[in-house]
Coordinates of C-alpha atoms in Angstrom, one line a residue:
Chain J
M1 CA 110.5 137.7 126.6
K2 CA 107.8 138.2 129.2
I3 CA 104.2 137.1 128.6
R4 CA 101.4 138.2 130.9
G5 CA 97.9 137.0 130.4
K6 CA 94.7 135.5 131.7
V7 CA 94.5 131.7 132.1
W8 CA 92.2 129.2 130.4
K9 CA 92.8 125.9 132.2
F10 CA 92.4 122.5 130.6
G11 CA 93.1 118.9 131.9
D12 CA 95.5 116.1 130.9
D13 CA 95.9 114.6 127.4
V14 CA 94.2 117.3 125.4
N15 CA 94.6 115.9 121.9
T16 CA 94.9 117.6 118.5
D17 CA 91.5 116.2 117.4
V18 CA 89.7 118.2 120.0
I19 CA 92.0 121.3 119.5
I20 CA 91.0 121.3 115.8
P21 CA 88.7 118.5 114.5
A22 CA 89.8 116.9 111.2
R23 CA 86.7 118.2 109.4
Y24 CA 88.2 121.7 109.4
L25 CA 91.6 120.6 107.9
R26 CA 90.3 120.5 104.3
T27 CA 91.2 124.1 103.5
F28 CA 94.0 126.4 102.5
D29 CA 92.2 129.2 104.5
S30 CA 94.0 129.5 107.8
S31 CA 91.3 131.9 109.2
V32 CA 89.0 128.8 109.6
W33 CA 91.1 127.2 112.3
P34 CA 91.0 129.8 115.1
Q35 CA 87.2 129.9 114.7
H36 CA 87.1 126.3 115.9
V37 CA 89.9 126.2 118.3
M38 CA 89.3 123.7 121.3
E39 CA 85.9 123.0 119.8
G40 CA 86.0 119.3 120.9
I41 CA 86.2 120.3 124.5
D42 CA 84.4 123.7 124.6
P43 CA 82.4 124.7 121.5
E44 CA 82.2 128.3 122.8
F45 CA 86.0 128.7 123.5
S46 CA 86.8 130.6 120.3
K47 CA 84.2 133.3 121.3
K48 CA 85.4 133.6 124.8
V49 CA 89.1 133.8 124.3
Q50 CA 90.8 137.2 124.1
P51 CA 94.1 138.0 122.4
G52 CA 96.9 137.6 124.9
D53 CA 95.2 134.9 126.9
I54 CA 97.2 131.8 128.0
I55 CA 96.2 128.2 127.9
V56 CA 97.3 126.1 130.9
A57 CA 97.0 122.4 130.8
G58 CA 98.0 119.2 132.5
R59 CA 100.1 116.4 131.0
N60 CA 100.6 115.5 127.4
F61 CA 99.0 118.6 125.8
G62 CA 98.6 118.3 122.1
C63 CA 99.0 114.5 121.9
G64 CA 97.8 112.6 118.9
S65 CA 97.8 113.7 115.2
S66 CA 100.7 115.7 113.8
R67 CA 98.3 118.3 112.3
E68 CA 100.1 121.6 112.6
Q69 CA 96.7 123.3 112.2
A70 CA 96.3 122.6 116.0
A71 CA 99.2 124.9 116.9
L72 CA 98.1 127.4 114.3
A73 CA 94.5 127.4 115.5
I74 CA 95.8 128.4 119.0
K75 CA 98.3 130.9 117.7
L76 CA 95.8 132.6 115.3
A77 CA 93.2 132.8 118.0
G78 CA 95.6 135.2 119.7
I79 CA 96.7 132.9 122.5
A80 CA 100.1 134.1 123.7
A81 CA 101.4 130.8 125.1
V82 CA 100.5 127.3 126.2
V83 CA 101.9 126.3 129.6
A84 CA 101.6 122.6 130.5
E85 CA 103.0 119.9 132.7
S86 CA 104.2 118.2 129.5
F87 CA 103.5 118.1 125.8
G88 CA 102.8 115.7 123.0
W89 CA 106.2 116.1 121.3
I90 CA 104.9 116.8 117.7
F91 CA 102.7 119.5 119.0
F92 CA 105.6 121.0 121.0
R93 CA 107.7 121.2 117.8
N94 CA 104.8 122.7 115.8
A95 CA 104.2 125.3 118.4
I96 CA 107.8 126.4 118.6
N97 CA 108.1 126.3 114.8
N98 CA 105.2 128.8 114.6
G99 CA 106.6 131.1 117.3
L100 CA 104.0 130.0 119.9
P101 CA 105.8 129.4 123.2
A102 CA 105.0 125.9 124.5
V103 CA 106.2 126.1 128.1
E104 CA 106.9 123.0 130.1
C105 CA 106.2 123.8 133.7
P106 CA 105.8 121.0 136.2
G107 CA 103.3 121.9 138.9
I108 CA 101.4 124.5 136.8
S109 CA 98.1 122.7 136.6
K110 CA 97.8 122.7 140.4
A111 CA 99.0 126.3 140.8
V112 CA 96.4 128.1 138.6
E113 CA 92.7 128.3 137.8
T114 CA 90.8 129.7 134.9
G115 CA 90.8 133.5 135.1
D116 CA 94.0 133.8 137.0
L117 CA 96.7 136.2 135.7
I118 CA 100.1 134.7 135.2
E119 CA 103.4 136.0 133.9
I120 CA 105.9 133.8 132.0
D121 CA 109.4 135.0 131.9
L122 CA 111.3 133.0 129.3
E123 CA 114.7 134.6 130.1
K124 CA 114.5 133.9 133.8
G125 CA 112.8 130.6 133.2
V126 CA 109.9 131.1 135.6
V127 CA 106.1 131.4 135.7
S128 CA 104.6 133.7 138.3
T129 CA 101.2 132.6 139.5
P130 CA 98.9 133.8 142.3
R131 CA 100.1 130.8 144.3
G132 CA 103.8 131.2 143.8
I133 CA 106.6 131.0 141.3
L134 CA 107.3 127.9 139.3
Q135 CA 110.4 126.9 137.3
I136 CA 110.2 126.3 133.5
K137 CA 112.1 123.5 131.8
P138 CA 114.7 125.5 129.9
Y139 CA 114.8 125.6 126.1
P140 CA 118.0 124.8 124.3
V141 CA 119.6 127.9 122.7
F142 CA 118.5 127.2 119.1
M143 CA 114.9 126.8 120.2
R144 CA 115.0 130.1 122.1
E145 CA 116.3 131.6 118.9
I146 CA 113.5 130.1 116.8
L147 CA 111.0 131.6 119.2
A148 CA 112.8 135.0 119.2
H149 CA 112.5 135.0 115.4
G150 CA 108.8 134.3 115.6
G151 CA 109.1 130.8 114.2
L152 CA 111.2 128.5 112.1
V153 CA 110.6 130.3 108.8
E154 CA 112.2 133.6 109.8
Y155 CA 114.9 131.7 111.9
F156 CA 115.7 129.7 108.8
K157 CA 115.8 132.6 106.5
R158 CA 118.0 134.9 108.7
K159 CA 120.0 132.5 110.7
I160 CA 120.6 129.5 108.4
R161 CA 120.6 131.2 105.1
G162 CA 121.7 134.6 106.2
D163 CA 119.1 136.7 104.4
Chain Z
M1 CA 120.2 108.1 114.7
A2 CA 124.0 108.0 115.1
R3 CA 124.2 106.9 111.5
S4 CA 122.2 109.9 110.3
C5 CA 124.4 112.3 112.2
R6 CA 127.7 110.4 111.3
R7 CA 128.9 110.4 114.9
S8 CA 127.9 108.8 118.2
V9 CA 125.1 110.5 120.0
S10 CA 123.5 110.2 123.5
P11 CA 120.0 110.6 124.8
G12 CA 118.9 114.2 125.6
E13 CA 121.3 115.6 123.0
Y14 CA 119.9 117.8 120.2
V15 CA 121.3 116.8 116.8
E16 CA 120.9 117.6 113.2
A17 CA 120.2 114.4 111.3
S18 CA 120.1 113.6 107.6
V19 CA 116.7 112.3 106.4
D20 CA 116.6 109.2 104.2
L21 CA 113.0 109.4 103.2
A22 CA 110.3 112.1 103.6
M23 CA 106.5 111.7 103.1
F24 CA 103.5 114.0 103.2
H25 CA 99.9 113.7 102.2
E26 CA 96.9 115.9 101.2
L27 CA 96.1 117.1 104.7
T28 CA 99.6 118.1 105.7
G29 CA 101.3 118.6 102.3
P30 CA 99.6 121.8 101.1
L31 CA 100.6 123.6 104.4
T32 CA 104.2 122.2 103.9
L33 CA 104.3 123.7 100.4
K34 CA 103.0 127.0 101.7
V35 CA 105.8 127.1 104.3
L36 CA 108.3 126.1 101.7
R37 CA 107.3 129.0 99.5
K38 CA 107.8 131.4 102.4
L39 CA 111.3 130.0 102.7
G40 CA 111.8 131.1 99.1
S41 CA 111.5 127.9 97.0
D42 CA 109.5 124.7 97.0
K43 CA 112.1 122.7 95.2
P44 CA 112.7 119.4 97.0
W45 CA 116.2 118.6 98.2
D46 CA 116.1 115.2 96.6
R47 CA 113.1 114.2 94.6
E48 CA 114.1 110.5 94.8
K49 CA 113.7 110.7 98.6
L50 CA 110.3 112.3 98.7
V51 CA 107.0 110.3 98.6
I52 CA 103.7 112.1 98.2
V53 CA 100.5 110.2 98.9
L54 CA 96.8 111.0 98.6
D55 CA 95.3 108.9 101.3
H56 CA 93.0 110.7 103.7
Q57 CA 90.0 111.4 101.5
V58 CA 90.3 109.4 98.3
P59 CA 88.8 110.0 95.8
A60 CA 88.1 113.6 96.7
D61 CA 84.9 113.9 98.7
T62 CA 84.5 117.7 98.5
V63 CA 85.7 120.5 96.2
K64 CA 88.0 121.6 99.0
T65 CA 89.7 118.2 99.1
A66 CA 89.9 118.2 95.3
E67 CA 91.8 121.4 95.5
L68 CA 94.2 119.9 98.0
H69 CA 94.7 116.9 95.8
K70 CA 95.2 119.2 92.8
E71 CA 97.9 121.2 94.6
L72 CA 100.0 118.1 95.3
R73 CA 99.4 116.7 91.8
I74 CA 100.7 120.0 90.2
Y75 CA 103.6 120.1 92.6
A76 CA 104.6 116.5 91.8
R77 CA 104.4 117.2 88.1
R78 CA 106.3 120.4 88.3
W79 CA 109.3 118.9 90.1
G80 CA 109.1 115.5 88.4
I81 CA 108.5 113.7 91.7
P82 CA 108.7 110.0 90.7
Y83 CA 106.9 108.7 93.8
F84 CA 103.6 110.5 93.7
Y85 CA 100.7 108.1 94.6
D86 CA 97.7 109.5 92.9
V87 CA 94.1 108.2 93.0
G88 CA 94.2 104.6 91.7
R89 CA 97.8 103.9 92.7
H90 CA 97.1 105.0 96.2
G91 CA 96.9 103.5 99.7
I92 CA 97.3 104.7 103.2
A93 CA 100.8 106.2 103.3
H94 CA 102.2 104.0 106.1
Q95 CA 101.1 100.9 104.3
L96 CA 102.3 102.1 100.9
L97 CA 105.8 103.0 102.2
V98 CA 106.2 99.4 103.5
E99 CA 104.7 97.5 100.6
E100 CA 106.4 99.6 97.9
G101 CA 109.7 98.8 99.5
F102 CA 110.6 102.4 100.7
V103 CA 111.2 101.2 104.3
Q104 CA 114.4 99.4 105.2
P105 CA 116.2 98.8 108.5
G106 CA 118.6 101.5 109.5
M107 CA 116.8 104.4 107.7
L108 CA 115.7 107.7 109.2
I109 CA 112.2 108.3 107.9
V110 CA 110.2 111.5 108.6
G111 CA 106.6 111.9 107.6
A112 CA 104.0 114.7 108.0
D113 CA 101.7 112.3 109.8
S114 CA 101.9 111.0 113.4
H115 CA 101.5 107.4 112.4
T116 CA 104.8 107.4 110.5
C117 CA 106.2 105.4 113.4
T118 CA 104.5 102.4 111.8
A119 CA 107.7 101.9 109.7
G120 CA 109.7 101.1 112.8
A121 CA 108.3 97.6 112.5
L122 CA 111.0 97.0 109.9
G123 CA 113.8 98.5 112.0
A124 CA 113.8 102.0 110.6
F125 CA 113.7 105.1 112.9
A126 CA 110.5 106.6 111.6
T127 CA 108.7 109.5 113.1
G128 CA 105.9 112.0 112.4
V129 CA 106.3 115.8 112.3
G130 CA 104.2 118.8 111.5
S131 CA 104.2 120.8 108.2
T132 CA 106.8 123.4 109.1
D133 CA 109.3 120.7 110.1
M134 CA 108.5 118.9 107.0
A135 CA 109.1 122.0 104.9
A136 CA 112.6 122.3 106.4
V137 CA 113.2 118.7 105.6
V138 CA 112.0 119.1 102.0
A139 CA 114.2 122.2 101.6
T140 CA 117.4 120.8 103.2
G141 CA 117.1 117.0 103.8
K142 CA 117.9 117.6 107.4
I143 CA 116.0 117.8 110.7
W144 CA 116.8 118.7 114.3
L145 CA 115.9 116.0 116.7
R146 CA 116.4 115.4 120.4
V147 CA 118.0 112.0 120.8
P148 CA 115.3 110.1 122.7
E149 CA 115.7 107.9 125.7
S150 CA 114.7 104.3 125.0
M151 CA 112.0 102.2 126.5
K152 CA 112.1 98.4 126.3
I153 CA 108.9 96.5 126.1
M154 CA 109.4 92.7 126.4
V155 CA 106.5 90.6 125.3
D156 CA 107.1 86.9 125.9
G157 CA 104.9 83.8 125.5
E158 CA 102.4 82.4 123.1
L159 CA 99.3 84.5 122.4
P160 CA 96.1 82.7 123.5
K161 CA 93.3 82.1 121.0
G162 CA 91.5 85.3 120.0
V163 CA 94.3 87.6 121.2
Y164 CA 96.1 89.5 118.5
A165 CA 98.8 92.2 118.0
K166 CA 96.2 94.9 118.5
D167 CA 95.3 93.4 121.9
V168 CA 98.9 93.4 122.9
V169 CA 99.5 97.0 122.0
L170 CA 96.3 98.2 123.5
H171 CA 97.2 96.3 126.7
V172 CA 100.6 98.1 126.8
I173 CA 99.0 101.5 126.3
G174 CA 96.5 100.7 129.0
E175 CA 99.3 99.8 131.3
I176 CA 101.7 102.8 130.7
G177 CA 99.1 105.4 129.7
A178 CA 98.7 107.8 126.8
D179 CA 101.9 109.7 127.9
G180 CA 103.7 106.6 129.3
A181 CA 106.5 106.9 126.6
T182 CA 106.5 110.6 125.9
Y183 CA 109.6 111.7 124.0
M184 CA 110.9 108.1 124.0
A185 CA 111.8 105.5 121.4
V186 CA 110.0 102.4 122.3
E187 CA 111.6 99.0 121.3
F188 CA 109.4 95.9 121.3
H189 CA 111.3 92.8 122.2
G190 CA 110.6 89.2 123.3
S191 CA 109.5 85.9 121.8
T192 CA 106.0 87.0 121.1
I193 CA 107.2 89.9 118.9
E194 CA 109.9 87.7 117.3
S195 CA 107.2 85.1 116.2
M196 CA 104.9 87.8 114.9
S197 CA 104.3 88.5 111.2
I198 CA 105.5 91.8 109.7
S199 CA 101.8 92.8 109.5
D200 CA 101.4 92.3 113.3
R201 CA 104.6 94.2 114.0
L202 CA 103.3 97.1 111.9
T203 CA 100.1 97.1 114.0
I204 CA 102.2 97.3 117.2
C205 CA 104.6 100.0 116.0
N206 CA 101.7 102.0 114.5
M207 CA 100.3 102.7 118.0
A208 CA 103.6 103.7 119.6
V209 CA 102.5 107.4 119.1
E210 CA 99.4 106.6 121.2
M211 CA 101.7 106.1 124.2
G212 CA 103.5 109.4 123.4
A213 CA 106.5 107.8 121.8
K214 CA 108.6 109.4 119.1
T215 CA 108.9 106.0 117.4
G216 CA 108.2 102.3 117.9
M217 CA 110.7 99.8 116.7
V218 CA 111.3 96.1 116.3
N219 CA 114.8 94.8 115.8
P220 CA 115.2 93.6 112.2
D221 CA 115.6 89.8 112.1
A222 CA 115.4 86.9 109.6
R223 CA 111.7 87.5 109.2
T224 CA 112.2 91.2 108.3
L225 CA 114.9 90.3 105.7
E226 CA 112.8 87.6 104.3
Y227 CA 109.8 90.0 103.9
L228 CA 112.0 92.6 102.2
R229 CA 113.3 89.9 99.8
S230 CA 109.8 88.8 99.1
I231 CA 108.8 92.3 97.9
G232 CA 112.0 92.6 95.8
C233 CA 113.7 95.2 98.1
E234 CA 117.5 95.5 97.9
L235 CA 119.1 96.5 101.2
R236 CA 120.8 99.9 100.9
Y237 CA 121.4 100.7 104.5
P238 CA 123.2 98.9 107.3
V239 CA 120.9 96.6 109.2
L240 CA 121.1 98.0 112.7
R241 CA 119.9 96.3 115.8
S242 CA 119.9 97.5 119.4
D243 CA 123.0 96.5 121.4
D244 CA 122.6 93.5 123.7
N245 CA 123.8 95.6 126.6
A246 CA 121.8 98.7 125.7
H247 CA 120.7 101.0 128.5
Y248 CA 116.9 101.6 128.8
A249 CA 115.3 104.4 130.7
E250 CA 112.4 102.1 131.4
E251 CA 111.5 98.5 130.9
L252 CA 108.2 96.7 130.9
H253 CA 107.6 92.9 130.8
I254 CA 104.4 91.4 129.5
D255 CA 103.4 87.7 129.7
A256 CA 101.5 87.3 126.4
S257 CA 100.0 84.0 127.5
K258 CA 98.0 85.8 130.2
L259 CA 96.4 88.4 127.8
E260 CA 92.8 88.4 126.7
P261 CA 90.9 90.4 124.0
V262 CA 90.6 94.0 125.0
V263 CA 89.0 97.3 123.8
A264 CA 90.0 100.9 124.3
C265 CA 86.8 102.5 125.6
P266 CA 85.7 106.1 124.9
H267 CA 87.4 108.6 124.8
R268 CA 90.9 107.6 125.6
V269 CA 93.2 105.1 123.9
D270 CA 94.6 104.2 127.4
N271 CA 91.1 103.5 128.7
V272 CA 91.6 99.8 128.1
K273 CA 89.3 97.1 129.4
A274 CA 88.8 93.4 128.8
V275 CA 86.1 92.7 126.2
A276 CA 84.4 90.7 128.9
E277 CA 83.8 93.9 130.9
V278 CA 81.9 95.7 128.1
E279 CA 80.5 92.8 126.3
G280 CA 77.0 93.4 125.1
T281 CA 77.4 97.1 124.5
P282 CA 75.3 97.8 121.3
V283 CA 77.2 99.1 118.3
D284 CA 75.8 101.1 115.4
Q285 CA 78.9 100.8 113.2
V286 CA 81.9 98.5 112.8
F287 CA 84.9 99.7 111.0
I288 CA 87.6 97.4 109.8
G289 CA 90.5 99.2 108.2
S290 CA 93.1 102.0 108.8
C291 CA 96.9 102.0 108.9
T292 CA 96.6 100.0 112.1
N293 CA 94.6 97.1 110.9
G294 CA 93.8 97.3 107.2
R295 CA 96.2 94.8 105.9
I296 CA 95.4 91.5 104.2
E297 CA 96.2 89.5 107.4
D298 CA 93.6 91.6 109.2
L299 CA 91.0 91.1 106.5
R300 CA 91.6 87.4 106.6
V301 CA 91.0 87.2 110.4
A302 CA 87.7 89.2 110.0
A303 CA 86.6 87.2 107.0
K304 CA 87.1 83.9 108.8
I305 CA 84.6 85.1 111.4
L306 CA 82.2 86.7 108.9
K307 CA 82.1 83.8 106.4
G308 CA 78.6 82.5 106.1
R309 CA 77.3 84.9 108.7
K310 CA 75.4 88.2 108.5
V311 CA 76.0 91.5 110.1
A312 CA 73.3 92.1 112.8
E313 CA 70.3 94.1 111.8
G314 CA 70.7 97.7 112.9
T315 CA 74.5 97.5 112.7
R316 CA 76.6 98.7 109.7
L317 CA 79.9 97.1 108.7
I318 CA 82.4 99.1 106.8
V319 CA 85.6 97.4 105.5
I320 CA 88.4 99.4 103.9
P321 CA 91.6 97.7 102.7
A322 CA 94.7 99.8 103.4
S323 CA 95.9 99.9 99.8
Q324 CA 95.1 99.0 96.3
R325 CA 97.5 96.1 96.6
V326 CA 95.6 94.9 99.7
L327 CA 92.3 95.3 97.9
K328 CA 93.5 93.3 95.0
E329 CA 94.7 90.5 97.2
A330 CA 91.4 90.5 99.1
L331 CA 89.6 90.2 95.8
R332 CA 91.8 87.3 94.7
E333 CA 91.2 85.5 98.0
E334 CA 87.5 86.2 97.7
L335 CA 87.4 88.0 101.1
I336 CA 85.5 90.9 99.5
D337 CA 82.7 88.4 98.6
I338 CA 82.5 87.3 102.2
F339 CA 82.2 90.9 103.5
V340 CA 79.6 91.9 100.9
D341 CA 77.6 88.6 101.4
A342 CA 77.6 89.4 105.2
G343 CA 75.9 92.7 104.4
G344 CA 79.0 94.9 104.8
V345 CA 80.1 97.9 102.7
V346 CA 83.5 97.7 101.2
C347 CA 85.1 101.0 100.3
N348 CA 88.1 101.8 98.2
P349 CA 91.5 102.1 100.0
N350 CA 92.1 105.2 102.1
C351 CA 91.8 106.4 105.7
G352 CA 88.0 106.4 105.5
P353 CA 86.1 107.2 108.7
C354 CA 89.1 106.8 111.0
L355 CA 89.5 110.5 111.4
G356 CA 85.9 111.4 110.7
G357 CA 86.5 112.4 107.1
H358 CA 84.0 110.4 105.1
M359 CA 82.8 106.9 104.3
G360 CA 81.0 106.3 107.6
V361 CA 81.0 109.4 109.8
L362 CA 79.1 108.9 113.0
A363 CA 76.0 110.8 114.1
D364 CA 75.1 112.1 117.5
G365 CA 74.8 109.4 120.1
E366 CA 76.1 106.6 117.8
V367 CA 78.6 104.0 119.0
A368 CA 81.3 102.4 116.8
I369 CA 83.8 99.7 117.3
S370 CA 86.8 100.3 115.1
T371 CA 90.1 98.7 114.3
S372 CA 91.7 102.1 113.9
N373 CA 94.0 103.9 116.4
R374 CA 92.2 106.8 118.1
N375 CA 88.9 107.1 120.0
F376 CA 89.1 110.8 120.9
I377 CA 86.0 112.9 121.2
G378 CA 84.7 113.6 117.7
R379 CA 87.4 111.6 116.0
M380 CA 85.0 109.6 113.8
G381 CA 82.4 112.3 113.4
S382 CA 80.0 113.8 115.9
P383 CA 81.5 115.0 119.2
K384 CA 78.6 113.1 120.8
S385 CA 79.5 109.7 119.2
E386 CA 81.6 107.0 120.9
V387 CA 84.4 104.8 119.6
Y388 CA 85.8 101.6 121.0
L389 CA 89.1 100.4 119.5
A390 CA 89.6 96.7 119.0
S391 CA 91.3 94.0 117.0
P392 CA 89.8 92.9 113.6
A393 CA 88.5 89.7 115.2
T394 CA 86.7 91.5 118.0
A395 CA 85.3 94.0 115.5
A396 CA 84.1 91.2 113.2
A397 CA 82.4 89.2 116.0
S398 CA 80.8 92.5 117.2
A399 CA 79.4 93.1 113.7
V400 CA 77.7 89.7 113.7
E401 CA 76.1 90.3 117.1
G402 CA 75.5 94.0 116.8
R403 CA 77.1 94.3 120.2
I404 CA 80.6 94.2 121.5
T405 CA 81.5 90.5 121.4
D406 CA 84.3 88.3 122.6
P407 CA 85.8 86.9 119.4
R408 CA 86.8 83.6 121.0
R409 CA 83.3 82.2 120.6
Y410 CA 83.6 82.6 116.8
L411 CA 87.0 81.0 116.5
P412 CA 87.6 77.3 116.1

């Protein structure tokens, strides 16, 4: 799987409260979440972001609360992947489980700026940036399969239950 | 973790583990049920191992919250879930799981809430997950986990006057950073931890996730077993302790006798400073409560300082016991009288303003000092408000002065 897109860059320790503030969790309507994605850092972000764009961040992206609405807000806003130095581990699972590639890529935050075009090649395990090629921390096989199925629900139905 | 996989395991390995207890609440449960239905059925794998709690906005504060509560209520009734904690029986999930005797040493506990790690204080491996993971657990009773590396945090020595468990854990987070223990299981050892009450250990383990950890744990000891006996809990799992010669990826040593009262300053939990450095900062609101510091022991410390005193003019004090049981005990000990006489507001048990839900949401430019666990931008309301995290003693002393205050001046 190759993902090519324009970068929106954020810093270290972006927590799930700023990705989607708790006041928007009180709903069954998932269309609410992408309208407020990253609102705690940049209130205009949901208006600026285009489908296929990529979030790049520093260390510990998605730390804090377990709210899966954070991964969903990013995914439903059309963001194709999040590439970070490291992730808050609950967010990392939530992203993979929803078919949103969370890509651990040491060095990425120094290699790119907002507006750069990058390409993630999940098979080869590399991210190509205007300032060179960086290695991705590889996924274990089952996680690659979850992503290939678009998330845990389809993976579970087809692979585990054999639908 | 090896027990839950029925074989030996090593760090870095991915395993499928059997879950002993699962929990979700009204902010994560409805999404869990939605995913379950996509999987084909929302029938729980074992209704005796599922705890459902209303705790974030209780009683319902909006129609939307009421709908979320209703969804879980109907689900619990439909499947005959015996452990559904509805309004009136409720409390913050992490407190309820402990005081109702669901948590025991040796268990694997998974909750759809990041502060599930609190239960590690009794020697369980307890961790928070999102709603899709929770759906898979409710469907199958199993979860995939990466066996974490372990970090050992040794805390030795006697805590000085005015320094509490909250100060210890904030100090640790300040030292190692918000990602200092990412993906790891943190074990708290040492004489300070051994002499701590269960309540204090819960405070410490509660904040393990704020250093990025998968869980925080304290080895079960005589005090743990005595506590479990006192609440009438019969041990059903092997009481596991870490091996004496265990290998740790990282170790940290702290001399508790050198610590002083601290606060985590806006907007990072690892932005930890001595109270002395920020003393005098005016506060609009003081919040004493949450899964971190809403237990009876916390309320006693706060009440001792507030007894016979008044909350400063221009400052609001909000006290929220962590559960109905804590509220009842606080009533019995007449602590609630002390808070009300001081000019504080006492709300019914739930998460309250900790995550900006209700019962004391902050306006633009307001500053709060809070005994909760997160001070992220907008966490307690307006993105333009500021939150300092502190112990119940520091919070109570600050309420009296209307400014961030060193609690030692108010202690005998």
